[in-house]
Amino acid sequence: MSLLEVTDLKAGYGTLPVLGGISFEIEEGETAVLLGLNGAGKTTTILTLAGMLKPWSGTITFDGKDITGTDPRKLVADGIVLVPEGRHVFPQLTVAQNLRLGAWPYKRDRKGTREIVERAVEYFPRLRERWTQLGGTLSGGEQQMLAIARGLMARPKLLLIDESSLGLSPVLTQTVFEVVDKINDDGVTVFMVEQNAGVLSIADKAYVMEKGTLIYSGKGDEIMNNEEIREAYLGA
Ligand SMILES: Nc1ncnc2c1ncn2[C@@H]1O[C@H](COP(=O)(O)OP(=O)(O)O)[C@@H](O)[C@H]1O
Ligand SMILES: [Mg+2]
């Protein structure tokens, strides 16, 4: 049994269909990525998994349980945590406050939260240097680090990350991918949505999306070595 199983999922906005019935799975312990050009439906997919968007039809099971249409707060408590596109750090709160807010499902467990804050800061030492700085004054790369670290506060089993590389320099992008790889090594299953094919270096499995359908799936390195796919769909 896969950790997450998506079957014939359809979703959209108002009457506009976006996802045309997609099926895929994510195994426990792996890093899976979803690649595709702008407008392919990647964010729509991840928002639906996180419960922010109600599916039109199809099913999503997590840990053997049907979670289709479940409230997003409940999904966080179940272990599905989204790091959204655009980061959404609280600009008027400090780095420390942003992190602690991420621990809301466990706010009574102060000791556990302190430990997780420590671990998150080990992944991103830069955050410790910026500890009392306001979120809104961080660089784009630092905000991305904060957004991922804040996601860790909720103790994810499955961490969903939407376009973490957007707007980052190649060097920072690589740093973020390497840290996500480490987080995965430490036992968190990861699903990343990306336009940057560089993410394939940390992917166990990759899917390629075009116009709301999955047109290819394979091992990370298979897609990396497939010139046709790279040129047509990854803009590389
Ligand atoms: N809130 C929305 N309302 C209406 N249409 C939307 C909304 N968000 C996205 N779309 C449309 O859905 C399609 C897929 O968008 P999206 O999932 O954001 O793609 P991606 O993340 O791959 O760039 C696009 O055509 C986009 O214009
Ligand atoms: Mg998107």
mmCIF file of C-alpha atoms and ligand atoms in Angstrom:
data_model
loop_
_atom_site.group_PDB
_atom_site.id
_atom_site.type_symbol
_atom_site.label_atom_id
_atom_site.label_comp_id
_atom_site.label_asym_id
_atom_site.label_seq_id
_atom_site.Cartn_x
_atom_site.Cartn_y
_atom_site.Cartn_z
ATOM 1 C CA MET A 1 0.000 0.000 0.000
ATOM 2 C CA SER A 2 1.290 3.448 -0.942
ATOM 3 C CA LEU A 3 1.299 6.268 1.588
ATOM 4 C CA LEU A 4 -0.787 8.404 -0.778
ATOM 5 C CA GLU A 5 -3.001 7.080 -3.553
ATOM 6 C CA VAL A 6 -4.787 9.357 -5.958
ATOM 7 C CA THR A 7 -7.365 7.837 -8.285
ATOM 8 C CA ASP A 8 -9.040 9.576 -11.224
ATOM 9 C CA LEU A 9 -8.930 12.966 -9.554
ATOM 10 C CA LYS A 10 -10.797 15.809 -11.206
ATOM 11 C CA ALA A 11 -10.769 19.378 -9.938
ATOM 12 C CA GLY A 12 -11.057 22.943 -11.159
ATOM 13 C CA TYR A 13 -12.281 26.426 -10.379
ATOM 14 C CA GLY A 14 -15.937 27.352 -10.746
ATOM 15 C CA THR A 15 -16.887 25.655 -13.993
ATOM 16 C CA LEU A 16 -13.311 25.615 -15.348
ATOM 17 C CA PRO A 17 -11.918 22.087 -15.341
ATOM 18 C CA VAL A 18 -8.172 21.842 -14.629
ATOM 19 C CA LEU A 19 -7.380 18.306 -13.494
ATOM 20 C CA GLY A 20 -8.810 15.881 -16.006
ATOM 21 C CA GLY A 21 -8.787 12.698 -13.922
ATOM 22 C CA ILE A 22 -5.256 12.036 -12.700
ATOM 23 C CA SER A 23 -4.007 8.946 -10.896
ATOM 24 C CA PHE A 24 -0.687 8.528 -9.108
ATOM 25 C CA GLU A 25 0.851 7.285 -5.918
ATOM 26 C CA ILE A 26 3.534 8.321 -3.475
ATOM 27 C CA GLU A 27 5.374 5.638 -1.535
ATOM 28 C CA GLU A 28 6.315 6.078 2.096
ATOM 29 C CA GLY A 29 9.844 7.432 2.414
ATOM 30 C CA GLU A 30 10.319 8.631 -1.141
ATOM 31 C CA THR A 31 10.719 12.021 -2.756
ATOM 32 C CA ALA A 32 8.269 12.303 -5.637
ATOM 33 C CA VAL A 33 8.185 15.314 -7.913
ATOM 34 C CA LEU A 34 5.630 16.740 -10.300
ATOM 35 C CA LEU A 35 7.079 18.722 -13.190
ATOM 36 C CA GLY A 36 5.332 20.806 -15.777
ATOM 37 C CA LEU A 37 5.232 24.193 -17.409
ATOM 38 C CA ASN A 38 3.397 27.215 -16.087
ATOM 39 C CA GLY A 39 -0.364 26.627 -16.023
ATOM 40 C CA ALA A 40 -0.114 22.830 -16.289
ATOM 41 C CA GLY A 41 -2.145 22.294 -13.111
ATOM 42 C CA LYS A 42 0.618 21.579 -10.588
ATOM 43 C CA THR A 43 -0.592 23.989 -7.913
ATOM 44 C CA THR A 44 -4.154 22.808 -8.440
ATOM 45 C CA THR A 45 -2.960 19.255 -7.771
ATOM 46 C CA ILE A 46 -1.106 20.119 -4.591
ATOM 47 C CA LEU A 47 -3.925 22.341 -3.270
ATOM 48 C CA THR A 48 -6.342 19.467 -3.765
ATOM 49 C CA LEU A 49 -4.048 17.071 -1.873
ATOM 50 C CA ALA A 50 -3.794 19.592 0.978
ATOM 51 C CA GLY A 51 -7.594 19.919 1.165
ATOM 52 C CA MET A 52 -7.596 23.581 0.140
ATOM 53 C CA LEU A 53 -9.515 22.803 -3.024
ATOM 54 C CA LYS A 54 -12.387 20.299 -3.061
ATOM 55 C CA PRO A 55 -12.095 17.660 -5.768
ATOM 56 C CA TRP A 56 -14.924 17.320 -8.277
ATOM 57 C CA SER A 57 -14.549 13.545 -8.324
ATOM 58 C CA GLY A 58 -12.040 10.806 -7.712
ATOM 59 C CA THR A 59 -10.469 9.655 -4.462
ATOM 60 C CA ILE A 60 -7.435 10.404 -2.344
ATOM 61 C CA THR A 61 -6.315 7.914 0.269
ATOM 62 C CA PHE A 62 -3.595 8.579 2.809
ATOM 63 C CA ASP A 63 -2.182 5.958 5.125
ATOM 64 C CA GLY A 64 -4.996 3.639 4.030
ATOM 65 C CA LYS A 65 -7.721 6.153 4.900
ATOM 66 C CA ASP A 66 -10.029 7.912 2.457
ATOM 67 C CA ILE A 67 -9.306 11.624 2.907
ATOM 68 C CA THR A 68 -11.141 12.934 -0.162
ATOM 69 C CA GLY A 69 -12.633 16.349 0.646
ATOM 70 C CA THR A 70 -11.283 16.426 4.211
ATOM 71 C CA ASP A 71 -10.832 19.793 5.926
ATOM 72 C CA PRO A 72 -7.249 21.092 5.544
ATOM 73 C CA ARG A 73 -6.753 21.594 9.286
ATOM 74 C CA LYS A 74 -7.673 17.989 9.878
ATOM 75 C CA LEU A 75 -5.206 16.916 7.181
ATOM 76 C CA VAL A 76 -2.409 18.823 8.903
ATOM 77 C CA ALA A 77 -3.176 16.940 12.085
ATOM 78 C CA ASP A 78 -3.052 13.719 10.041
ATOM 79 C CA GLY A 79 0.429 14.681 8.790
ATOM 80 C CA ILE A 80 -0.132 16.300 5.381
ATOM 81 C CA VAL A 81 1.568 19.693 5.461
ATOM 82 C CA LEU A 82 1.740 22.202 2.602
ATOM 83 C CA VAL A 83 4.530 24.691 1.967
ATOM 84 C CA PRO A 84 2.625 26.932 -0.446
ATOM 85 C CA GLU A 85 3.795 28.627 -3.601
ATOM 86 C CA GLY A 86 4.867 32.168 -2.726
ATOM 87 C CA ARG A 87 5.939 31.152 0.802
ATOM 88 C CA HIS A 88 3.351 33.207 2.699
ATOM 89 C CA VAL A 89 5.534 33.994 5.676
ATOM 90 C CA PHE A 90 3.977 36.468 8.088
ATOM 91 C CA PRO A 91 5.815 39.692 7.247
ATOM 92 C CA GLN A 92 5.214 41.427 10.605
ATOM 93 C CA LEU A 93 6.287 38.462 12.718
ATOM 94 C CA THR A 94 9.857 37.474 13.515
ATOM 95 C CA VAL A 95 11.481 34.304 12.239
ATOM 96 C CA ALA A 96 11.002 32.746 15.685
ATOM 97 C CA GLN A 97 7.309 33.693 15.790
ATOM 98 C CA ASN A 98 6.699 32.397 12.270
ATOM 99 C CA LEU A 99 8.215 29.065 13.269
ATOM 100 C CA ARG A 100 6.242 28.744 16.488
ATOM 101 C CA LEU A 101 3.010 29.480 14.640
ATOM 102 C CA GLY A 102 3.736 26.494 12.409
ATOM 103 C CA ALA A 103 3.542 24.289 15.485
ATOM 104 C CA TRP A 104 -0.133 25.123 16.088
ATOM 105 C CA PRO A 105 -1.378 21.508 16.013
ATOM 106 C CA TYR A 106 0.957 20.787 18.949
ATOM 107 C CA LYS A 107 0.906 24.100 20.737
ATOM 108 C CA ARG A 108 0.436 22.483 24.142
ATOM 109 C CA ASP A 109 3.570 20.399 23.657
ATOM 110 C CA ARG A 110 6.110 23.131 24.404
ATOM 111 C CA LYS A 111 9.024 20.765 24.886
ATOM 112 C CA GLY A 112 8.370 18.906 21.641
ATOM 113 C CA THR A 113 8.007 22.201 19.820
ATOM 114 C CA ARG A 114 11.319 23.500 21.201
ATOM 115 C CA GLU A 115 13.040 20.334 19.976
ATOM 116 C CA ILE A 116 11.548 20.638 16.517
ATOM 117 C CA VAL A 117 12.487 24.307 16.295
ATOM 118 C CA GLU A 118 16.060 23.281 17.106
ATOM 119 C CA ARG A 119 16.058 20.612 14.415
ATOM 120 C CA ALA A 120 14.567 22.957 11.812
ATOM 121 C CA VAL A 121 17.265 25.499 12.527
ATOM 122 C CA GLU A 122 19.920 22.820 12.084
ATOM 123 C CA TYR A 123 18.607 22.294 8.552
ATOM 124 C CA PHE A 124 18.684 26.041 7.902
ATOM 125 C CA PRO A 125 21.373 27.665 10.098
ATOM 126 C CA ARG A 126 20.687 30.976 8.349
ATOM 127 C CA LEU A 127 17.391 31.170 10.225
ATOM 128 C CA ARG A 128 19.183 31.245 13.565
ATOM 129 C CA GLU A 129 21.190 34.240 12.382
ATOM 130 C CA ARG A 130 17.921 35.961 11.457
ATOM 131 C CA TRP A 131 16.053 34.857 14.573
ATOM 132 C CA THR A 132 14.543 38.208 15.616
ATOM 133 C CA GLN A 133 14.272 39.667 12.121
ATOM 134 C CA LEU A 134 10.800 40.296 10.689
ATOM 135 C CA GLY A 135 9.676 37.803 8.046
ATOM 136 C CA GLY A 136 8.939 40.563 5.551
ATOM 137 C CA THR A 137 12.527 41.793 5.638
ATOM 138 C CA LEU A 138 14.101 38.416 4.741
ATOM 139 C CA SER A 139 15.480 37.724 1.271
ATOM 140 C CA GLY A 140 13.483 35.455 -1.038
ATOM 141 C CA GLY A 141 15.763 32.521 -0.267
ATOM 142 C CA GLU A 142 15.500 33.065 3.467
ATOM 143 C CA GLN A 143 11.711 33.295 3.243
ATOM 144 C CA GLN A 144 11.678 29.977 1.397
ATOM 145 C CA MET A 145 13.823 28.398 4.105
ATOM 146 C CA LEU A 146 11.480 29.811 6.744
ATOM 147 C CA ALA A 147 8.419 28.494 4.902
ATOM 148 C CA ILE A 148 9.858 24.971 4.742
ATOM 149 C CA ALA A 149 11.053 25.097 8.348
ATOM 150 C CA ARG A 150 7.619 26.319 9.440
ATOM 151 C CA GLY A 151 6.098 23.358 7.623
ATOM 152 C CA LEU A 152 8.308 21.017 9.641
ATOM 153 C CA MET A 153 6.882 22.441 12.869
ATOM 154 C CA ALA A 154 3.614 20.636 12.149
ATOM 155 C CA ARG A 155 5.468 17.275 12.157
ATOM 156 C CA PRO A 156 4.604 16.170 8.617
ATOM 157 C CA LYS A 157 4.499 12.595 7.412
ATOM 158 C CA LEU A 158 4.021 13.954 3.918
ATOM 159 C CA LEU A 159 5.501 17.348 3.107
ATOM 160 C CA LEU A 160 4.029 19.051 0.035
ATOM 161 C CA ILE A 161 6.238 21.787 -1.420
ATOM 162 C CA ASP A 162 4.994 24.034 -4.211
ATOM 163 C CA GLU A 163 7.719 25.610 -6.415
ATOM 164 C CA SER A 164 10.311 26.220 -3.737
ATOM 165 C CA SER A 165 12.821 27.325 -6.386
ATOM 166 C CA LEU A 166 10.687 30.132 -7.771
ATOM 167 C CA GLY A 167 12.697 33.362 -7.859
ATOM 168 C CA LEU A 168 15.784 31.850 -6.219
ATOM 169 C CA SER A 169 19.296 31.956 -7.625
ATOM 170 C CA PRO A 170 20.683 28.656 -8.947
ATOM 171 C CA VAL A 171 22.936 28.343 -5.897
ATOM 172 C CA LEU A 172 20.118 28.923 -3.401
ATOM 173 C CA THR A 173 17.857 26.587 -5.352
ATOM 174 C CA GLN A 174 20.473 23.864 -5.038
ATOM 175 C CA THR A 175 20.787 24.546 -1.294
ATOM 176 C CA VAL A 176 17.037 24.270 -0.812
ATOM 177 C CA PHE A 177 16.873 21.015 -2.819
ATOM 178 C CA GLU A 178 19.751 19.540 -0.788
ATOM 179 C CA VAL A 179 18.076 20.382 2.502
ATOM 180 C CA VAL A 180 14.803 18.880 1.308
ATOM 181 C CA ASP A 181 16.783 15.752 0.427
ATOM 182 C CA LYS A 182 18.129 15.667 3.990
ATOM 183 C CA ILE A 183 14.646 16.131 5.450
ATOM 184 C CA ASN A 184 13.541 13.179 3.330
ATOM 185 C CA ASP A 185 16.507 11.104 4.549
ATOM 186 C CA ASP A 186 15.344 11.812 8.083
ATOM 187 C CA GLY A 187 12.054 10.056 7.344
ATOM 188 C CA VAL A 188 9.649 12.608 5.884
ATOM 189 C CA THR A 189 7.971 11.635 2.617
ATOM 190 C CA VAL A 190 8.161 14.526 0.160
ATOM 191 C CA PHE A 191 6.081 15.617 -2.817
ATOM 192 C CA MET A 192 7.519 18.565 -4.718
ATOM 193 C CA VAL A 193 5.951 20.526 -7.513
ATOM 194 C CA GLU A 194 8.540 22.200 -9.722
ATOM 195 C CA GLN A 195 9.270 23.834 -13.034
ATOM 196 C CA ASN A 196 12.979 23.492 -12.352
ATOM 197 C CA ALA A 197 14.191 20.136 -13.677
ATOM 198 C CA GLY A 198 17.202 20.408 -11.345
ATOM 199 C CA VAL A 199 14.935 18.863 -8.714
ATOM 200 C CA LEU A 200 15.290 15.517 -10.514
ATOM 201 C CA SER A 201 18.665 15.119 -8.811
ATOM 202 C CA ILE A 202 16.856 14.432 -5.515
ATOM 203 C CA ALA A 203 13.767 12.687 -6.929
ATOM 204 C CA ASP A 204 13.064 8.981 -6.536
ATOM 205 C CA LYS A 205 10.122 9.295 -8.872
ATOM 206 C CA ALA A 206 8.833 12.000 -11.178
ATOM 207 C CA TYR A 207 5.634 12.774 -12.993
ATOM 208 C CA VAL A 208 5.232 15.216 -15.854
ATOM 209 C CA MET A 209 1.974 17.142 -16.188
ATOM 210 C CA GLU A 210 0.555 18.869 -19.210
ATOM 211 C CA LYS A 211 -2.862 20.533 -19.356
ATOM 212 C CA GLY A 212 -4.123 18.776 -16.255
ATOM 213 C CA THR A 213 -3.094 15.275 -17.240
ATOM 214 C CA LEU A 214 -0.069 13.192 -16.348
ATOM 215 C CA ILE A 215 1.751 12.428 -19.545
ATOM 216 C CA TYR A 216 4.814 10.677 -18.184
ATOM 217 C CA SER A 217 6.065 8.993 -15.061
ATOM 218 C CA GLY A 218 9.361 7.369 -14.308
ATOM 219 C CA LYS A 219 12.420 7.350 -12.127
ATOM 220 C CA GLY A 220 14.057 10.753 -11.645
ATOM 221 C CA ASP A 221 17.126 9.908 -13.707
ATOM 222 C CA GLU A 222 15.053 8.362 -16.526
ATOM 223 C CA ILE A 223 13.283 11.653 -17.084
ATOM 224 C CA MET A 224 16.499 13.611 -16.739
ATOM 225 C CA ASN A 225 18.008 11.531 -19.555
ATOM 226 C CA ASN A 226 14.941 11.722 -21.791
ATOM 227 C CA GLU A 227 15.736 14.550 -24.184
ATOM 228 C CA GLU A 228 12.297 14.658 -25.779
ATOM 229 C CA ILE A 229 10.536 15.102 -22.449
ATOM 230 C CA ARG A 230 13.091 17.614 -21.288
ATOM 231 C CA GLU A 231 12.760 19.793 -24.343
ATOM 232 C CA ALA A 232 8.999 19.584 -24.750
ATOM 233 C CA TYR A 233 7.802 19.853 -21.181
ATOM 234 C CA LEU A 234 10.520 20.996 -18.874
ATOM 235 C CA GLY A 235 11.721 24.012 -20.803
ATOM 236 C CA ALA A 236 15.275 22.693 -20.551
HETATM 237 N N1 LIG B 1 -8.113 30.549 -8.525
HETATM 238 C C1 LIG B 1 -8.232 30.243 -9.831
HETATM 239 N N2 LIG B 1 -9.353 30.544 -10.527
HETATM 240 C C2 LIG B 1 -9.495 30.230 -11.824
HETATM 241 N N3 LIG B 1 -8.553 29.593 -12.549
HETATM 242 C C3 LIG B 1 -7.417 29.278 -11.945
HETATM 243 C C4 LIG B 1 -7.186 29.585 -10.551
HETATM 244 N N4 LIG B 1 -5.963 29.123 -10.214
HETATM 245 C C5 LIG B 1 -5.447 28.569 -11.333
HETATM 246 N N5 LIG B 1 -6.308 28.652 -12.362
HETATM 247 C C6 LIG B 1 -6.096 28.140 -13.734
HETATM 248 O O1 LIG B 1 -5.871 26.741 -13.644
HETATM 249 C C7 LIG B 1 -4.869 26.329 -14.552
HETATM 250 C C8 LIG B 1 -3.770 25.594 -13.809
HETATM 251 O O2 LIG B 1 -3.153 26.475 -12.888
HETATM 252 P P1 LIG B 1 -2.102 25.996 -11.804
HETATM 253 O O3 LIG B 1 -2.580 24.771 -11.138
HETATM 254 O O4 LIG B 1 -1.812 27.165 -10.928
HETATM 255 O O5 LIG B 1 -0.825 25.660 -12.714
HETATM 256 P P2 LIG B 1 0.720 25.519 -12.350
HETATM 257 O O6 LIG B 1 0.855 25.492 -10.869
HETATM 258 O O7 LIG B 1 1.149 24.261 -13.013
HETATM 259 O O8 LIG B 1 1.397 26.720 -12.952
HETATM 260 C C9 LIG B 1 -4.395 27.590 -15.252
HETATM 261 O O9 LIG B 1 -5.047 27.665 -16.488
HETATM 262 C C10 LIG B 1 -4.838 28.704 -14.337
HETATM 263 O O10 LIG B 1 -5.103 29.867 -15.053
HETATM 264 MG MG MG B 2 1.916 26.703 -9.555
#
